[in-house]
Structure formats: C-alpha cells, structure tokens
Tab-separated table of C-alpha atoms and ligand atoms in Angstrom:
chain	number	residue	atom	x	y	z
A	1	MET	CA	0.121	0.123	-0.104
A	2	GLN	CA	1.290	3.525	-0.740
A	3	GLU	CA	1.660	6.108	2.053
A	4	LYS	CA	-1.519	7.908	0.931
A	5	GLU	CA	-3.878	4.728	1.097
A	6	GLN	CA	-1.992	3.848	4.386
A	7	LEU	CA	-2.970	7.249	6.048
A	8	ALA	CA	-6.391	6.915	4.906
A	9	ALA	CA	-6.679	3.331	6.262
A	10	TYR	CA	-5.246	4.558	9.700
A	11	TRP	CA	-7.733	7.132	9.984
A	12	ARG	CA	-10.641	4.792	8.950
A	13	LYS	CA	-9.459	2.117	11.170
A	14	THR	CA	-8.945	4.413	14.546
A	15	GLY	CA	-12.065	6.247	13.546
A	16	ILE	CA	-10.293	9.480	13.371
A	17	VAL	CA	-12.177	9.979	10.184
A	18	LYS	CA	-15.666	8.381	9.747
A	19	ASP	CA	-17.146	10.457	7.007
A	20	GLU	CA	-16.187	8.389	3.736
A	21	SER	CA	-16.845	11.758	1.702
A	22	VAL	CA	-13.976	13.187	3.618
A	23	LEU	CA	-11.603	10.005	2.991
A	24	LYS	CA	-12.473	10.153	-0.637
A	25	ALA	CA	-11.584	13.805	-0.888
A	26	PHE	CA	-8.315	12.984	0.629
A	27	LEU	CA	-7.676	10.145	-1.846
A	28	GLU	CA	-8.530	12.262	-4.866
A	29	THR	CA	-6.525	15.483	-3.986
A	30	PRO	CA	-3.023	15.577	-5.023
A	31	ARG	CA	-1.236	17.041	-1.817
A	32	GLU	CA	2.078	16.856	-3.761
A	33	LYS	CA	0.754	19.825	-6.013
A	34	PHE	CA	0.251	21.944	-2.953
A	35	ILE	CA	3.930	21.900	-1.597
A	36	LEU	CA	7.233	23.087	-2.363
A	37	GLY	CA	9.204	20.867	-4.871
A	38	GLN	CA	12.087	20.074	-2.232
A	39	TYR	CA	9.401	18.255	-0.091
A	40	ALA	CA	7.996	16.225	-2.828
A	41	ASN	CA	8.967	12.924	-0.829
A	42	GLU	CA	7.050	14.230	2.182
A	43	ALA	CA	3.628	14.982	0.605
A	44	TYR	CA	2.076	12.050	2.505
A	45	SER	CA	3.851	12.165	5.796
A	46	ASP	CA	1.739	13.260	8.463
A	47	TYR	CA	3.282	16.575	9.623
A	48	PRO	CA	2.865	20.259	8.485
A	49	LEU	CA	5.411	21.473	5.837
A	50	PRO	CA	6.868	24.889	5.151
A	51	ILE	CA	5.223	27.041	2.289
A	52	PRO	CA	6.502	30.399	1.073
A	53	ALA	CA	6.252	33.534	3.414
A	54	GLY	CA	7.242	31.673	6.550
A	55	GLN	CA	3.633	29.778	6.710
A	56	THR	CA	2.812	26.270	6.704
A	57	ILE	CA	0.505	23.625	5.084
A	58	SER	CA	-1.182	21.954	7.855
A	59	GLN	CA	-0.678	18.274	9.050
A	60	PRO	CA	-2.982	16.046	7.009
A	61	THR	CA	-4.655	14.630	10.143
A	62	THR	CA	-5.438	18.145	11.260
A	63	VAL	CA	-7.059	18.837	7.614
A	64	MET	CA	-9.151	15.767	8.058
A	65	ILE	CA	-10.337	16.544	11.658
A	66	MET	CA	-11.316	20.089	10.429
A	67	THR	CA	-13.004	18.907	7.346
A	68	GLU	CA	-15.159	16.174	9.132
A	69	ALA	CA	-16.140	18.802	11.779
A	70	LEU	CA	-17.561	21.037	9.051
A	71	GLU	CA	-20.222	18.355	8.107
A	72	LEU	CA	-20.079	19.189	4.465
A	73	GLU	CA	-22.677	18.269	1.927
A	74	PRO	CA	-22.721	18.817	-1.787
A	75	GLY	CA	-23.836	22.181	-3.101
A	76	GLN	CA	-22.609	24.150	0.024
A	77	LYS	CA	-21.047	27.515	0.016
A	78	VAL	CA	-18.141	27.480	2.330
A	79	LEU	CA	-15.497	30.583	3.460
A	80	GLU	CA	-12.004	29.759	4.407
A	81	ILE	CA	-9.909	32.277	6.280
A	82	GLY	CA	-6.124	31.289	5.571
A	83	THR	CA	-5.649	29.933	1.915
A	84	GLY	CA	-2.010	29.209	2.621
A	85	SER	CA	-1.038	26.359	-0.151
A	86	GLY	CA	-4.832	25.897	-1.246
A	87	TYR	CA	-4.802	22.412	-0.095
A	88	GLN	CA	-7.640	22.430	2.452
A	89	ALA	CA	-9.721	24.560	0.061
A	90	ALA	CA	-9.051	21.814	-2.506
A	91	ILE	CA	-10.296	19.215	-0.060
A	92	ILE	CA	-13.420	21.159	0.722
A	93	SER	CA	-14.196	21.612	-2.920
A	94	ASN	CA	-14.077	18.058	-3.616
A	95	ILE	CA	-16.880	17.339	-1.216
A	96	VAL	CA	-19.196	20.445	-2.049
A	97	GLY	CA	-18.722	19.548	-5.540
A	98	GLU	CA	-19.407	21.365	-8.739
A	99	ASN	CA	-22.812	22.859	-7.515
A	100	GLY	CA	-20.840	24.264	-4.316
A	101	LYS	CA	-18.222	26.811	-4.032
A	102	VAL	CA	-15.235	27.603	-1.735
A	103	ILE	CA	-14.335	31.246	-1.212
A	104	THR	CA	-10.813	31.311	0.376
A	105	THR	CA	-9.024	34.609	1.721
A	106	GLU	CA	-5.311	34.950	2.109
A	107	ILE	CA	-3.732	38.132	3.390
A	108	ILE	CA	-0.257	37.560	2.136
A	109	PRO	CA	-0.220	38.224	-1.709
A	110	GLU	CA	2.553	35.818	-2.444
A	111	LEU	CA	0.662	32.872	-0.910
A	112	ALA	CA	-2.743	33.758	-2.770
A	113	GLU	CA	-0.889	33.705	-6.093
A	114	PHE	CA	0.865	30.382	-4.937
A	115	ALA	CA	-2.495	28.839	-4.127
A	116	GLY	CA	-4.145	29.920	-7.303
A	117	LYS	CA	-1.424	28.312	-9.167
A	118	ASN	CA	-1.752	25.304	-7.168
A	119	LEU	CA	-5.256	24.959	-7.557
A	120	LYS	CA	-5.190	25.538	-11.315
A	121	ASN	CA	-2.437	22.911	-11.503
A	122	ALA	CA	-4.764	20.382	-9.755
A	123	GLY	CA	-7.427	21.375	-12.336
A	124	ILE	CA	-9.788	22.503	-9.484
A	125	LYS	CA	-12.368	24.983	-10.562
A	126	ASN	CA	-15.017	25.703	-7.834
A	127	VAL	CA	-12.595	27.678	-5.665
A	128	ARG	CA	-12.245	31.413	-5.744
A	129	VAL	CA	-9.027	32.804	-3.862
A	130	ILE	CA	-9.397	36.448	-2.623
A	131	ARG	CA	-6.562	38.231	-1.580
A	132	SER	CA	-7.879	40.102	1.523
A	133	ASP	CA	-8.094	40.253	5.301
A	134	GLY	CA	-10.264	37.173	5.765
A	135	SER	CA	-10.873	38.196	9.584
A	136	LEU	CA	-13.458	40.565	8.118
A	137	GLY	CA	-15.175	37.545	6.282
A	138	CYS	CA	-16.147	38.250	2.772
A	139	GLU	CA	-19.482	40.155	2.592
A	140	ALA	CA	-19.656	40.107	-1.126
A	141	GLU	CA	-20.121	36.510	-1.265
A	142	ALA	CA	-22.245	35.856	2.156
A	143	PRO	CA	-23.992	34.262	3.680
A	144	TYR	CA	-22.132	30.869	4.083
A	145	ASP	CA	-23.398	27.417	5.170
A	146	ARG	CA	-19.821	26.817	6.695
A	147	CYS	CA	-16.651	28.789	7.619
A	148	ILE	CA	-13.141	27.391	8.687
A	149	ILE	CA	-10.208	29.509	10.051
A	150	THR	CA	-6.953	27.833	9.306
A	151	ALA	CA	-4.858	30.358	11.470
A	152	ALA	CA	-4.930	30.670	15.321
A	153	CYS	CA	-7.275	33.377	16.465
A	154	PRO	CA	-7.583	35.059	19.695
A	155	LYS	CA	-11.517	34.802	19.353
A	156	VAL	CA	-13.732	34.041	16.471
A	157	PRO	CA	-13.941	37.224	14.485
A	158	PRO	CA	-17.472	38.521	14.875
A	159	PRO	CA	-18.277	39.448	11.225
A	160	LEU	CA	-18.042	35.608	10.492
A	161	PHE	CA	-21.150	34.980	12.726
A	162	LYS	CA	-23.086	37.600	10.788
A	163	GLN	CA	-22.103	36.032	7.327
A	164	LEU	CA	-23.102	32.512	8.472
A	165	LYS	CA	-26.542	31.080	7.736
A	166	ASN	CA	-28.753	29.691	10.286
A	167	ASN	CA	-27.513	25.968	11.130
A	168	GLY	CA	-24.296	26.946	9.748
A	169	ILE	CA	-21.068	25.707	11.284
A	170	ILE	CA	-17.749	27.533	12.079
A	171	VAL	CA	-14.530	25.612	12.852
A	172	ALA	CA	-11.454	27.420	14.131
A	173	PRO	CA	-8.336	27.303	16.393
A	174	VAL	CA	-8.991	29.600	19.188
A	175	GLY	CA	-6.418	30.333	21.919
A	176	SER	CA	-3.195	31.968	22.482
A	177	ALA	CA	-0.437	32.337	19.992
A	178	TRP	CA	1.355	29.213	21.219
A	179	GLY	CA	-1.555	26.671	21.460
A	180	GLN	CA	-5.196	26.603	20.562
A	181	SER	CA	-8.492	24.674	21.132
A	182	MET	CA	-10.125	23.530	18.185
A	183	ILE	CA	-13.657	24.985	18.288
A	184	LYS	CA	-16.740	24.036	16.418
A	185	ILE	CA	-19.618	26.368	16.729
A	186	ARG	CA	-23.210	25.648	15.456
A	187	LYS	CA	-25.345	28.687	14.865
A	188	LYS	CA	-29.016	27.702	15.803
A	189	HIS	CA	-31.725	30.596	15.598
A	190	GLY	CA	-29.468	33.325	16.707
A	191	LYS	CA	-27.914	30.976	19.528
A	192	LEU	CA	-24.283	29.463	19.381
A	193	GLU	CA	-23.558	25.940	20.448
A	194	THR	CA	-19.782	25.351	21.072
A	195	GLU	CA	-17.767	21.916	21.266
A	196	ASN	CA	-14.185	21.592	21.769
A	197	LEU	CA	-12.377	19.171	19.560
A	198	GLY	CA	-8.985	19.260	21.016
A	199	GLU	CA	-5.694	21.120	21.279
A	200	PHE	CA	-3.766	22.208	18.184
A	201	VAL	CA	-0.971	24.693	17.096
A	202	PHE	CA	-1.444	27.005	14.061
A	203	VAL	CA	0.445	30.211	12.658
A	204	PRO	CA	-1.435	33.232	13.751
A	205	LEU	CA	-4.411	35.166	12.278
A	206	LYS	CA	-3.440	38.694	11.219
A	207	GLY	CA	-5.780	41.491	10.168
A	208	ALA	CA	-8.587	43.568	12.041
A	209	HIS	CA	-9.565	40.669	14.244
A	210	GLY	CA	-6.244	38.855	14.611
A	211	TRP	CA	-3.221	39.307	16.477
A	212	VAL	CA	-1.677	42.734	16.495
B	301	LIG	N1	-5.119	26.327	4.984
B	301	LIG	C1	-3.787	26.365	4.496
B	301	LIG	C2	-2.899	26.446	5.693
B	301	LIG	C3	-3.033	27.794	6.341
B	301	LIG	S1	-1.664	28.471	7.138
B	301	LIG	C4	-3.504	25.156	3.632
B	301	LIG	O1	-4.120	24.243	3.405
B	301	LIG	O2	-2.339	25.257	3.209
B	301	LIG	C5	-2.392	30.009	7.760
B	301	LIG	C6	-2.594	31.105	6.809
B	301	LIG	O3	-3.403	32.092	7.083
B	301	LIG	C7	-1.353	31.776	6.071
B	301	LIG	O4	-1.115	31.560	4.786
B	301	LIG	C8	-1.560	33.107	6.558
B	301	LIG	O5	-0.924	34.163	5.567
B	301	LIG	C9	-3.117	33.177	6.510
B	301	LIG	N2	-3.678	34.291	7.275
B	301	LIG	C10	-3.346	34.917	8.541
B	301	LIG	N3	-4.175	35.812	8.729
B	301	LIG	C11	-5.079	36.126	7.725
B	301	LIG	C12	-6.083	36.890	7.534
B	301	LIG	N4	-6.549	37.796	8.406
B	301	LIG	N5	-6.777	36.875	6.313
B	301	LIG	C13	-6.417	35.815	5.377
B	301	LIG	N6	-5.431	34.874	5.554
B	301	LIG	C14	-4.709	35.305	6.697
C-alpha cells in the first residue's frame, strides 16, 4: 500500500475520520501539488510542511479533523480564512462538488498567488481565492453554510457569525499564539452551540480581528 492509502486506512481504522466523503476527498486530492518541490517525498508524511512567506500547510490529520467537523454536503458554500497552499480549500471543494463553492481568503499576496497556481495545476475550478483580510469575512459572497479558519485566532472574528447562515458551522483554532483549542460552533436560531475538538497549534491570524 502506498503512503497515501496507508494514511487513509489508519484514519478509518482508528475512527479519526468516519465520513467516507472526507476520505474520498483526501484520496482524490494531490497534496504533492500544494507543497514546495523540495518536499516532494514528504507529501504524505503526517506533519505540517513549510510553504512560502514563513507559513505552513497543515498536517494531513489536522486537515481531516477540521474537514469532518464541518459536516460538509454537496452544493454548500464555504468560506475559508487562510488559503496558504490552497490544499484545505481543494479538499473542501471535492466534497461540496461542482454545485458548491469555496471562497478562500489570504492576506499574503505571494501565497494567494501560490495557491491560485496550485489549484489550477490540480484542475480545481470551484474555488475562488481572494487576497484580503479574511478576519472581516467576505461580505460580497455571504451568506455561507460553513466557515473554517486555518490560523490561530484570539477569538472567532465577529463578522463571521453575521455572514453565517442559520444551522451553519464554524470551525476554528481559538486560544493563545502558542496553542489553541479547535472549536466547532453551530449557529441555531441566533444561538451558538460550542464544542471543543482538542488542542492544536497554528500560525497566527493577522488582520483587524487577529493578533496585532
Ligand atoms: N489552509 C492552509 C494553511 C493555512 S496557514 C493550507 O491548506 O495550506 C495560515 C494562513 O493564514 C497563512 O497563509 C496566513 O498568511 C493566512 N492568514 C493569516 N491571517 C489572515 C487573515 N487575516 N486573512 C486571510 N489569511 C490570513
């Protein structure tokens, strides 16, 4: 078995990933097209890797846990804050399918460009990369069924709650700059239900509602 299939088999066996559509997205998405050439041999090693501008592409297991927590369905519109390599956006796009859409925001121009190229190279068409401060959300494309933040935030940026539909879900690492709890929030008739999915470490969120 190849490394990629081994990872998927491990997640299935341990129950880390239960949703088959998430495993299918992983198996169908070429992570090797979202990393720098010098790490080609490590595309399916289960750790984060450096990408340009001092940022990182998350560890595959983390991407899976966050994707599963989003409870994605075909046709949904999803907002991502922190495009980075574009890999997480690509995974989501596989599940929401051609009738769904991923809007992903990146604050570093070099990375917005890097991700755009990677997504094109992987033949992915239902992802729109926007170079902007995603801590403000993206009002122009709102409302969203789901929202994912892939950078460490001091708190969930308030604009995201406004731009989320009823029954929508936000998944975000919230805490200090050194360690965060992965929070899953469901918006139900104006009320927020919060669940903690465990401890993680992400690069910091910048911008209006990020770290100064
Ligand atoms: N999801 C990415 C990994 C993200 S790393 C992947 O799959 O590769 C976190 C990213 O968030 C970095 O690229 C960083 O530049 C970006 N970021 C930080 N603050 C941001 C903000 N306010 N708006 C948009 N992107 C931001």
